[in-house]
Amino acid sequence: MKAALKRLPGAVALAGLLALNSLFAAPPVQSVPKLDLQRYAGTWYELARLPNRFQDQCAGDVTATYSPNADGSVQVINRCRKRDGDMSESEGRATTAPGDTSGAQLKVSFLPSWLQWLRIGRGDYWVVMLDPEYRYAVVSEPSREYLWVLSRTPSLEASTYDGIVDRLRLAGYPVDKLVRTPQGSSTSPAASLGASVRRLVWAVSAPPAQQRAAL
Protein backbone atom coordinates (compact mmCIF):
# COMPACT_ATOMS: atom_id res chain seq x y z
CA MET A 1 0.00 0.00 0.00
CA LYS A 2 2.77 2.42 0.89
CA ALA A 3 4.58 1.61 -2.36
CA ALA A 4 1.43 2.33 -4.32
CA LEU A 5 1.04 5.69 -2.56
CA LYS A 6 4.64 6.58 -3.40
CA ARG A 7 3.98 5.92 -7.07
CA LEU A 8 0.79 7.98 -7.07
CA PRO A 9 2.38 11.46 -7.46
CA GLY A 10 4.39 10.24 -10.47
CA ALA A 11 1.28 8.78 -12.05
CA VAL A 12 -0.64 11.99 -11.49
CA ALA A 13 2.19 14.02 -13.00
CA LEU A 14 2.29 11.73 -16.05
CA ALA A 15 -1.47 12.02 -16.51
CA GLY A 16 -1.15 15.78 -16.29
CA LEU A 17 1.55 15.83 -18.95
CA LEU A 18 -0.53 13.63 -21.25
CA ALA A 19 -3.52 15.92 -20.78
CA LEU A 20 -1.36 18.96 -21.48
CA ASN A 21 0.04 17.37 -24.62
CA SER A 22 -3.43 16.55 -25.87
CA LEU A 23 -4.51 20.13 -25.18
CA PHE A 24 -1.72 21.54 -27.34
CA ALA A 25 -1.64 18.70 -29.89
CA ALA A 26 -1.74 19.80 -33.50
CA PRO A 27 -5.17 19.53 -35.13
CA PRO A 28 -5.74 16.79 -37.73
CA VAL A 29 -4.33 17.54 -41.16
CA GLN A 30 -6.94 19.00 -43.50
CA SER A 31 -6.71 19.18 -47.28
CA VAL A 32 -8.01 22.23 -49.11
CA PRO A 33 -11.79 22.21 -49.70
CA LYS A 34 -11.51 22.01 -53.49
CA LEU A 35 -8.80 21.33 -56.05
CA ASP A 36 -9.27 21.83 -59.79
CA LEU A 37 -6.95 19.21 -61.29
CA GLN A 38 -7.06 20.93 -64.67
CA ARG A 39 -5.71 24.15 -63.15
CA TYR A 40 -3.28 22.21 -60.99
CA ALA A 41 -1.84 20.42 -64.01
CA GLY A 42 1.53 21.49 -65.39
CA THR A 43 4.96 21.94 -63.84
CA TRP A 44 5.62 22.95 -60.24
CA TYR A 45 9.00 23.86 -58.73
CA GLU A 46 9.91 22.54 -55.31
CA LEU A 47 10.98 25.40 -53.03
CA ALA A 48 11.41 23.41 -49.82
CA ARG A 49 10.71 19.99 -48.32
CA LEU A 50 11.04 17.98 -45.17
CA PRO A 51 13.97 15.56 -45.60
CA ASN A 52 12.94 12.16 -46.96
CA ARG A 53 14.91 9.10 -48.01
CA PHE A 54 13.60 8.87 -51.59
CA GLN A 55 14.96 12.33 -52.42
CA ASP A 56 18.38 11.82 -50.86
CA GLN A 57 19.99 11.85 -54.30
CA CYS A 58 18.43 15.21 -55.23
CA ALA A 59 20.78 18.19 -54.96
CA GLY A 60 18.44 20.73 -56.54
CA ASP A 61 16.25 21.73 -59.49
CA VAL A 62 13.38 19.56 -58.29
CA THR A 63 10.19 19.75 -60.34
CA ALA A 64 6.91 17.85 -60.50
CA THR A 65 4.78 17.80 -63.65
CA TYR A 66 1.16 16.66 -63.56
CA SER A 67 -0.85 15.67 -66.64
CA PRO A 68 -4.50 14.53 -66.40
CA ASN A 69 -5.24 11.22 -68.13
CA ALA A 70 -8.42 10.32 -70.01
CA ASP A 71 -9.43 7.85 -67.28
CA GLY A 72 -9.44 10.56 -64.59
CA SER A 73 -6.04 9.66 -63.15
CA VAL A 74 -3.02 11.96 -63.29
CA GLN A 75 0.40 11.23 -64.72
CA VAL A 76 3.17 12.37 -62.36
CA ILE A 77 6.72 13.03 -63.51
CA ASN A 78 9.24 14.04 -60.85
CA ARG A 79 12.65 15.34 -61.87
CA CYS A 80 15.71 16.51 -59.96
CA ARG A 81 19.38 17.25 -60.45
CA LYS A 82 21.62 14.77 -58.68
CA ARG A 83 24.90 15.64 -56.97
CA ASP A 84 26.88 14.44 -59.99
CA GLY A 85 24.97 16.84 -62.23
CA ASP A 86 22.85 14.21 -63.98
CA MET A 87 19.08 14.50 -63.99
CA SER A 88 16.93 11.88 -62.31
CA GLU A 89 13.36 11.21 -63.40
CA SER A 90 10.57 9.03 -61.99
CA GLU A 91 7.09 8.53 -63.39
CA GLY A 92 4.01 7.73 -61.34
CA ARG A 93 0.23 7.79 -61.40
CA ALA A 94 -2.13 9.58 -59.04
CA THR A 95 -5.78 8.75 -58.41
CA THR A 96 -8.38 10.33 -56.18
CA ALA A 97 -8.44 8.79 -52.71
CA PRO A 98 -11.54 6.68 -51.96
CA GLY A 99 -14.34 8.77 -50.51
CA ASP A 100 -12.72 12.12 -51.33
CA THR A 101 -14.90 14.64 -53.16
CA SER A 102 -12.56 17.64 -52.99
CA GLY A 103 -10.01 16.40 -55.54
CA ALA A 104 -7.30 17.45 -53.07
CA GLN A 105 -6.64 14.01 -51.57
CA LEU A 106 -4.79 11.72 -53.94
CA LYS A 107 -3.05 8.38 -53.86
CA VAL A 108 0.22 8.23 -55.80
CA SER A 109 2.07 5.13 -56.97
CA PHE A 110 5.52 4.97 -58.53
CA LEU A 111 5.38 1.22 -59.10
CA PRO A 112 5.85 -0.04 -62.68
CA SER A 113 2.82 0.86 -64.80
CA TRP A 114 1.55 -2.72 -64.92
CA LEU A 115 1.44 -2.78 -61.07
CA GLN A 116 0.03 0.68 -60.38
CA TRP A 117 -3.53 -0.65 -60.10
CA LEU A 118 -2.54 -2.41 -56.86
CA ARG A 119 -3.48 -0.73 -53.57
CA ILE A 120 -0.04 -1.44 -52.12
CA GLY A 121 2.78 1.05 -52.59
CA ARG A 122 0.45 4.04 -52.90
CA GLY A 123 1.26 7.11 -50.83
CA ASP A 124 -1.00 9.89 -49.63
CA TYR A 125 -0.71 13.16 -51.54
CA TRP A 126 -2.83 15.87 -49.93
CA VAL A 127 -2.85 19.47 -51.09
CA VAL A 128 -3.09 21.27 -47.72
CA MET A 129 -2.49 24.84 -48.87
CA LEU A 130 -3.27 26.44 -52.22
CA ASP A 131 -3.03 29.97 -53.53
CA PRO A 132 -6.35 31.14 -55.05
CA GLU A 133 -4.49 31.84 -58.29
CA TYR A 134 -2.61 28.51 -58.12
CA ARG A 135 0.73 30.32 -57.80
CA TYR A 136 1.89 28.11 -54.95
CA ALA A 137 0.77 24.96 -53.17
CA VAL A 138 1.78 22.87 -50.17
CA VAL A 139 1.56 19.08 -50.25
CA SER A 140 1.58 16.83 -47.20
CA GLU A 141 -0.23 13.80 -45.75
CA PRO A 142 -2.09 12.89 -42.53
CA SER A 143 1.00 12.18 -40.38
CA ARG A 144 2.88 15.39 -41.31
CA GLU A 145 5.98 13.26 -42.00
CA TYR A 146 6.23 14.56 -45.55
CA LEU A 147 5.90 18.14 -46.71
CA TRP A 148 6.63 19.96 -49.95
CA VAL A 149 6.31 23.67 -50.73
CA LEU A 150 5.69 24.12 -54.47
CA SER A 151 5.54 27.12 -56.74
CA ARG A 152 4.75 27.77 -60.38
CA THR A 153 8.01 29.70 -60.58
CA PRO A 154 11.51 28.79 -59.36
CA SER A 155 11.18 31.31 -56.53
CA LEU A 156 8.62 33.26 -54.52
CA GLU A 157 8.75 36.65 -52.87
CA ALA A 158 10.36 36.28 -49.44
CA SER A 159 7.27 37.67 -47.72
CA THR A 160 5.04 35.12 -49.46
CA TYR A 161 7.30 32.21 -48.58
CA ASP A 162 7.66 33.36 -44.98
CA GLY A 163 3.88 33.65 -44.73
CA ILE A 164 3.50 30.05 -45.93
CA VAL A 165 5.99 28.84 -43.32
CA ASP A 166 4.25 30.79 -40.57
CA ARG A 167 0.91 29.21 -41.45
CA LEU A 168 2.48 25.74 -41.52
CA ARG A 169 4.03 26.33 -38.09
CA LEU A 170 0.64 27.23 -36.65
CA ALA A 171 -0.78 24.08 -38.25
CA GLY A 172 1.72 21.93 -36.35
CA TYR A 173 4.32 21.20 -39.01
CA PRO A 174 8.02 20.91 -38.01
CA VAL A 175 9.00 23.81 -40.24
CA ASP A 176 12.40 24.18 -38.52
CA LYS A 177 13.40 21.01 -40.38
CA LEU A 178 12.48 22.38 -43.80
CA VAL A 179 15.28 22.17 -46.39
CA ARG A 180 15.31 24.83 -49.11
CA THR A 181 15.65 23.49 -52.66
CA PRO A 182 18.19 25.20 -54.92
CA GLN A 183 16.60 26.16 -58.23
CA GLY A 184 18.16 27.80 -61.21
CA SER A 185 20.37 25.46 -63.21
CA SER A 186 17.46 23.53 -64.71
CA THR A 187 15.35 24.68 -67.62
CA SER A 188 11.71 23.82 -68.11
CA PRO A 189 10.83 21.61 -71.12
CA ALA A 190 8.98 24.48 -72.78
CA ALA A 191 11.95 26.82 -72.33
CA SER A 192 14.33 24.17 -73.70
CA LEU A 193 12.13 23.69 -76.75
CA GLY A 194 11.92 27.43 -77.31
CA ALA A 195 15.70 27.78 -77.07
CA SER A 196 16.18 24.93 -79.55
CA VAL A 197 13.76 26.50 -82.03
CA ARG A 198 15.45 29.90 -81.74
CA ARG A 199 18.86 28.29 -82.26
CA LEU A 200 17.62 26.42 -85.34
CA VAL A 201 16.06 29.56 -86.86
CA TRP A 202 19.28 31.51 -86.25
CA ALA A 203 21.40 28.72 -87.75
CA VAL A 204 19.28 28.55 -90.92
CA SER A 205 19.22 32.32 -91.41
CA ALA A 206 22.90 32.93 -90.57
CA PRO A 207 25.68 33.06 -93.18
CA PRO A 208 27.03 29.62 -94.24
CA ALA A 209 30.19 29.84 -92.11
CA GLN A 210 28.16 30.65 -89.00
CA GLN A 211 25.64 27.90 -89.84
CA ARG A 212 28.43 25.31 -89.73
CA ALA A 213 29.68 26.68 -86.42
CA ALA A 214 26.18 26.62 -84.91
CA LEU A 215 25.46 23.07 -86.00
mmCIF file of N, CA and C in Angstrom, residues 137-206:
data_model
loop_
_atom_site.group_PDB
_atom_site.id
_atom_site.type_symbol
_atom_site.label_atom_id
_atom_site.label_comp_id
_atom_site.label_asym_id
_atom_site.label_seq_id
_atom_site.Cartn_x
_atom_site.Cartn_y
_atom_site.Cartn_z
ATOM 1 N N ALA A 137 1.542 26.017 -53.831
ATOM 2 C CA ALA A 137 0.770 24.962 -53.171
ATOM 3 C C ALA A 137 1.666 24.283 -52.148
ATOM 4 N N VAL A 138 1.049 23.668 -51.156
ATOM 5 C CA VAL A 138 1.780 22.875 -50.175
ATOM 6 C C VAL A 138 1.158 21.487 -50.144
ATOM 7 N N VAL A 139 2.011 20.476 -50.217
ATOM 8 C CA VAL A 139 1.562 19.084 -50.248
ATOM 9 C C VAL A 139 2.066 18.372 -48.998
ATOM 10 N N SER A 140 1.198 17.594 -48.376
ATOM 11 C CA SER A 140 1.577 16.829 -47.197
ATOM 12 C C SER A 140 0.736 15.561 -47.145
ATOM 13 N N GLU A 141 0.592 14.991 -45.961
ATOM 14 C CA GLU A 141 -0.226 13.798 -45.747
ATOM 15 C C GLU A 141 -0.614 13.744 -44.271
ATOM 16 N N PRO A 142 -1.497 12.829 -43.875
ATOM 17 C CA PRO A 142 -2.086 12.885 -42.527
ATOM 18 C C PRO A 142 -1.107 12.868 -41.366
ATOM 19 N N SER A 143 0.074 12.278 -41.519
ATOM 20 C CA SER A 143 0.998 12.176 -40.384
ATOM 21 C C SER A 143 1.958 13.363 -40.263
ATOM 22 N N ARG A 144 1.962 14.258 -41.253
ATOM 23 C CA ARG A 144 2.884 15.392 -41.308
ATOM 24 C C ARG A 144 4.349 14.969 -41.465
ATOM 25 N N GLU A 145 4.599 13.719 -41.818
ATOM 26 C CA GLU A 145 5.979 13.264 -41.997
ATOM 27 C C GLU A 145 6.591 13.842 -43.263
ATOM 28 N N TYR A 146 5.754 14.040 -44.265
ATOM 29 C CA TYR A 146 6.228 14.562 -45.549
ATOM 30 C C TYR A 146 5.606 15.927 -45.804
ATOM 31 N N LEU A 147 6.381 16.789 -46.438
ATOM 32 C CA LEU A 147 5.903 18.141 -46.708
ATOM 33 C C LEU A 147 6.708 18.725 -47.856
ATOM 34 N N TRP A 148 5.984 19.302 -48.820
ATOM 35 C CA TRP A 148 6.635 19.965 -49.954
ATOM 36 C C TRP A 148 5.983 21.328 -50.175
ATOM 37 N N VAL A 149 6.791 22.345 -50.357
ATOM 38 C CA VAL A 149 6.311 23.673 -50.732
ATOM 39 C C VAL A 149 6.609 23.846 -52.218
ATOM 40 N N LEU A 150 5.559 24.055 -53.009
ATOM 41 C CA LEU A 150 5.686 24.119 -54.465
ATOM 42 C C LEU A 150 5.279 25.496 -54.978
ATOM 43 N N SER A 151 5.850 25.844 -56.125
ATOM 44 C CA SER A 151 5.536 27.124 -56.744
ATOM 45 C C SER A 151 5.539 26.963 -58.265
ATOM 46 N N ARG A 152 4.756 27.779 -58.914
ATOM 47 C CA ARG A 152 4.750 27.770 -60.385
ATOM 48 C C ARG A 152 6.031 28.361 -60.963
ATOM 49 N N THR A 153 6.760 29.073 -60.150
ATOM 50 C CA THR A 153 8.009 29.697 -60.583
ATOM 51 C C THR A 153 9.146 29.192 -59.695
ATOM 52 N N PRO A 154 10.392 29.301 -60.153
ATOM 53 C CA PRO A 154 11.513 28.787 -59.362
ATOM 54 C C PRO A 154 11.721 29.485 -58.026
ATOM 55 N N SER A 155 11.041 30.600 -57.806
ATOM 56 C CA SER A 155 11.178 31.305 -56.533
ATOM 57 C C SER A 155 9.894 32.066 -56.236
ATOM 58 N N LEU A 156 9.734 32.427 -54.958
ATOM 59 C CA LEU A 156 8.620 33.257 -54.519
ATOM 60 C C LEU A 156 9.166 34.465 -53.782
ATOM 61 N N GLU A 157 8.359 35.518 -53.691
ATOM 62 C CA GLU A 157 8.747 36.647 -52.867
ATOM 63 C C GLU A 157 8.990 36.154 -51.438
ATOM 64 N N ALA A 158 10.010 36.722 -50.794
ATOM 65 C CA ALA A 158 10.364 36.283 -49.444
ATOM 66 C C ALA A 158 9.172 36.399 -48.491
ATOM 67 N N SER A 159 8.408 37.471 -48.619
ATOM 68 C CA SER A 159 7.272 37.669 -47.718
ATOM 69 C C SER A 159 6.212 36.592 -47.924
ATOM 70 N N THR A 160 6.023 36.175 -49.180
ATOM 71 C CA THR A 160 5.042 35.122 -49.465
ATOM 72 C C THR A 160 5.500 33.789 -48.887
ATOM 73 N N TYR A 161 6.772 33.470 -49.114
ATOM 74 C CA TYR A 161 7.301 32.211 -48.584
ATOM 75 C C TYR A 161 7.255 32.199 -47.058
ATOM 76 N N ASP A 162 7.672 33.288 -46.444
ATOM 77 C CA ASP A 162 7.659 33.357 -44.977
ATOM 78 C C ASP A 162 6.238 33.218 -44.435
ATOM 79 N N GLY A 163 5.273 33.778 -45.153
ATOM 80 C CA GLY A 163 3.883 33.650 -44.726
ATOM 81 C C GLY A 163 3.411 32.200 -44.780
ATOM 82 N N ILE A 164 3.844 31.472 -45.821
ATOM 83 C CA ILE A 164 3.498 30.050 -45.930
ATOM 84 C C ILE A 164 4.069 29.287 -44.742
ATOM 85 N N VAL A 165 5.337 29.537 -44.430
ATOM 86 C CA VAL A 165 5.995 28.835 -43.325
ATOM 87 C C VAL A 165 5.307 29.159 -42.001
ATOM 88 N N ASP A 166 4.932 30.406 -41.802
ATOM 89 C CA ASP A 166 4.246 30.787 -40.567
ATOM 90 C C ASP A 166 2.921 30.035 -40.420
ATOM 91 N N ARG A 167 2.187 29.919 -41.498
ATOM 92 C CA ARG A 167 0.907 29.205 -41.453
ATOM 93 C C ARG A 167 1.131 27.718 -41.183
ATOM 94 N N LEU A 168 2.176 27.157 -41.762
ATOM 95 C CA LEU A 168 2.476 25.741 -41.519
ATOM 96 C C LEU A 168 2.884 25.511 -40.066
ATOM 97 N N ARG A 169 3.632 26.448 -39.501
ATOM 98 C CA ARG A 169 4.033 26.326 -38.094
ATOM 99 C C ARG A 169 2.801 26.302 -37.190
ATOM 100 N N LEU A 170 1.866 27.186 -37.450
ATOM 101 C CA LEU A 170 0.644 27.228 -36.653
ATOM 102 C C LEU A 170 -0.174 25.958 -36.825
ATOM 103 N N ALA A 171 -0.026 25.308 -37.985
ATOM 104 C CA ALA A 171 -0.776 24.084 -38.247
ATOM 105 C C ALA A 171 -0.083 22.847 -37.686
ATOM 106 N N GLY A 172 1.066 23.044 -37.011
ATOM 107 C CA GLY A 172 1.721 21.926 -36.347
ATOM 108 C C GLY A 172 2.807 21.229 -37.127
ATOM 109 N N TYR A 173 3.253 21.820 -38.219
ATOM 110 C CA TYR A 173 4.319 21.195 -39.011
ATOM 111 C C TYR A 173 5.696 21.556 -38.445
ATOM 112 N N PRO A 174 6.657 20.628 -38.510
ATOM 113 C CA PRO A 174 8.017 20.907 -38.008
ATOM 114 C C PRO A 174 8.816 21.738 -39.017
ATOM 115 N N VAL A 175 8.427 22.983 -39.175
ATOM 116 C CA VAL A 175 9.004 23.810 -40.237
ATOM 117 C C VAL A 175 10.488 24.111 -40.012
ATOM 118 N N ASP A 176 10.978 23.953 -38.780
ATOM 119 C CA ASP A 176 12.397 24.183 -38.525
ATOM 120 C C ASP A 176 13.268 23.149 -39.242
ATOM 121 N N LYS A 177 12.661 22.055 -39.664
ATOM 122 C CA LYS A 177 13.402 21.009 -40.377
ATOM 123 C C LYS A 177 13.328 21.168 -41.895
ATOM 124 N N LEU A 178 12.609 22.177 -42.361
ATOM 125 C CA LEU A 178 12.484 22.377 -43.802
ATOM 126 C C LEU A 178 13.845 22.616 -44.449
ATOM 127 N N VAL A 179 14.050 22.002 -45.605
ATOM 128 C CA VAL A 179 15.279 22.172 -46.387
ATOM 129 C C VAL A 179 14.914 22.927 -47.661
ATOM 130 N N ARG A 180 15.566 24.064 -47.890
ATOM 131 C CA ARG A 180 15.312 24.829 -49.114
ATOM 132 C C ARG A 180 15.916 24.112 -50.313
ATOM 133 N N THR A 181 15.223 24.177 -51.438
ATOM 134 C CA THR A 181 15.653 23.489 -52.657
ATOM 135 C C THR A 181 16.294 24.480 -53.618
ATOM 136 N N PRO A 182 17.575 24.303 -53.936
ATOM 137 C CA PRO A 182 18.194 25.197 -54.921
ATOM 138 C C PRO A 182 17.523 25.034 -56.289
ATOM 139 N N GLN A 183 17.169 26.150 -56.889
ATOM 140 C CA GLN A 183 16.598 26.161 -58.233
ATOM 141 C C GLN A 183 17.394 27.142 -59.091
ATOM 142 N N GLY A 184 17.502 26.835 -60.350
ATOM 143 C CA GLY A 184 18.164 27.805 -61.207
ATOM 144 C C GLY A 184 18.969 27.214 -62.331
ATOM 145 N N SER A 185 19.547 26.022 -62.139
ATOM 146 C CA SER A 185 20.370 25.464 -63.211
ATOM 147 C C SER A 185 19.568 24.622 -64.169
ATOM 148 N N SER A 186 18.292 24.325 -63.801
ATOM 149 C CA SER A 186 17.459 23.532 -64.705
ATOM 150 C C SER A 186 16.646 24.464 -65.578
ATOM 151 N N THR A 187 16.182 23.930 -66.694
ATOM 152 C CA THR A 187 15.350 24.677 -67.617
ATOM 153 C C THR A 187 14.099 23.874 -67.884
ATOM 154 N N SER A 188 12.964 24.528 -67.876
ATOM 155 C CA SER A 188 11.711 23.821 -68.109
ATOM 156 C C SER A 188 11.689 23.256 -69.517
ATOM 157 N N PRO A 189 10.903 22.179 -69.789
ATOM 158 C CA PRO A 189 10.826 21.607 -71.124
ATOM 159 C C PRO A 189 10.401 22.623 -72.174
ATOM 160 N N ALA A 190 9.441 23.484 -71.816
ATOM 161 C CA ALA A 190 8.981 24.482 -72.779
ATOM 162 C C ALA A 190 10.099 25.460 -73.116
ATOM 163 N N ALA A 191 10.848 25.883 -72.083
ATOM 164 C CA ALA A 191 11.947 26.815 -72.331
ATOM 165 C C ALA A 191 13.029 26.160 -73.171
ATOM 166 N N SER A 192 13.316 24.885 -72.921
ATOM 167 C CA SER A 192 14.326 24.169 -73.697
ATOM 168 C C SER A 192 13.918 24.079 -75.147
ATOM 169 N N LEU A 193 12.609 23.774 -75.386
ATOM 170 C CA LEU A 193 12.127 23.687 -76.752
ATOM 171 C C LEU A 193 12.230 25.034 -77.441
ATOM 172 N N GLY A 194 11.837 26.099 -76.720
ATOM 173 C CA GLY A 194 11.920 27.427 -77.313
ATOM 174 C C GLY A 194 13.340 27.802 -77.675
ATOM 175 N N ALA A 195 14.300 27.474 -76.789
ATOM 176 C CA ALA A 195 15.700 27.780 -77.065
ATOM 177 C C ALA A 195 16.190 27.004 -78.273
ATOM 178 N N SER A 196 15.757 25.748 -78.421
ATOM 179 C CA SER A 196 16.175 24.925 -79.550
ATOM 180 C C SER A 196 15.634 25.482 -80.853
ATOM 181 N N VAL A 197 14.358 25.929 -80.829
ATOM 182 C CA VAL A 197 13.759 26.496 -82.032
ATOM 183 C C VAL A 197 14.477 27.778 -82.425
ATOM 184 N N ARG A 198 14.752 28.651 -81.436
ATOM 185 C CA ARG A 198 15.447 29.904 -81.743
ATOM 186 C C ARG A 198 16.835 29.628 -82.325
ATOM 187 N N ARG A 199 17.516 28.623 -81.775
ATOM 188 C CA ARG A 199 18.857 28.286 -82.256
ATOM 189 C C ARG A 199 18.802 27.775 -83.687
ATOM 190 N N LEU A 200 17.750 26.959 -83.988
ATOM 191 C CA LEU A 200 17.620 26.424 -85.342
ATOM 192 C C LEU A 200 17.311 27.526 -86.339
ATOM 193 N N VAL A 201 16.397 28.447 -85.967
ATOM 194 C CA VAL A 201 16.064 29.555 -86.860
ATOM 195 C C VAL A 201 17.291 30.406 -87.123
ATOM 196 N N TRP A 202 18.071 30.693 -86.076
ATOM 197 C CA TRP A 202 19.277 31.508 -86.254
ATOM 198 C C TRP A 202 20.268 30.794 -87.163
ATOM 199 N N ALA A 203 20.419 29.470 -86.962
ATOM 200 C CA ALA A 203 21.399 28.720 -87.747
ATOM 201 C C ALA A 203 21.020 28.704 -89.213
ATOM 202 N N VAL A 204 19.720 28.600 -89.519
ATOM 203 C CA VAL A 204 19.280 28.550 -90.916
ATOM 204 C C VAL A 204 19.444 29.903 -91.586
ATOM 205 N N SER A 205 19.183 30.988 -90.820
ATOM 206 C CA SER A 205 19.225 32.320 -91.409
ATOM 207 C C SER A 205 20.622 32.939 -91.401
ATOM 208 N N ALA A 206 21.555 32.369 -90.660
ATOM 209 C CA ALA A 206 22.903 32.927 -90.568
ATOM 210 C C ALA A 206 23.705 32.619 -91.830
#
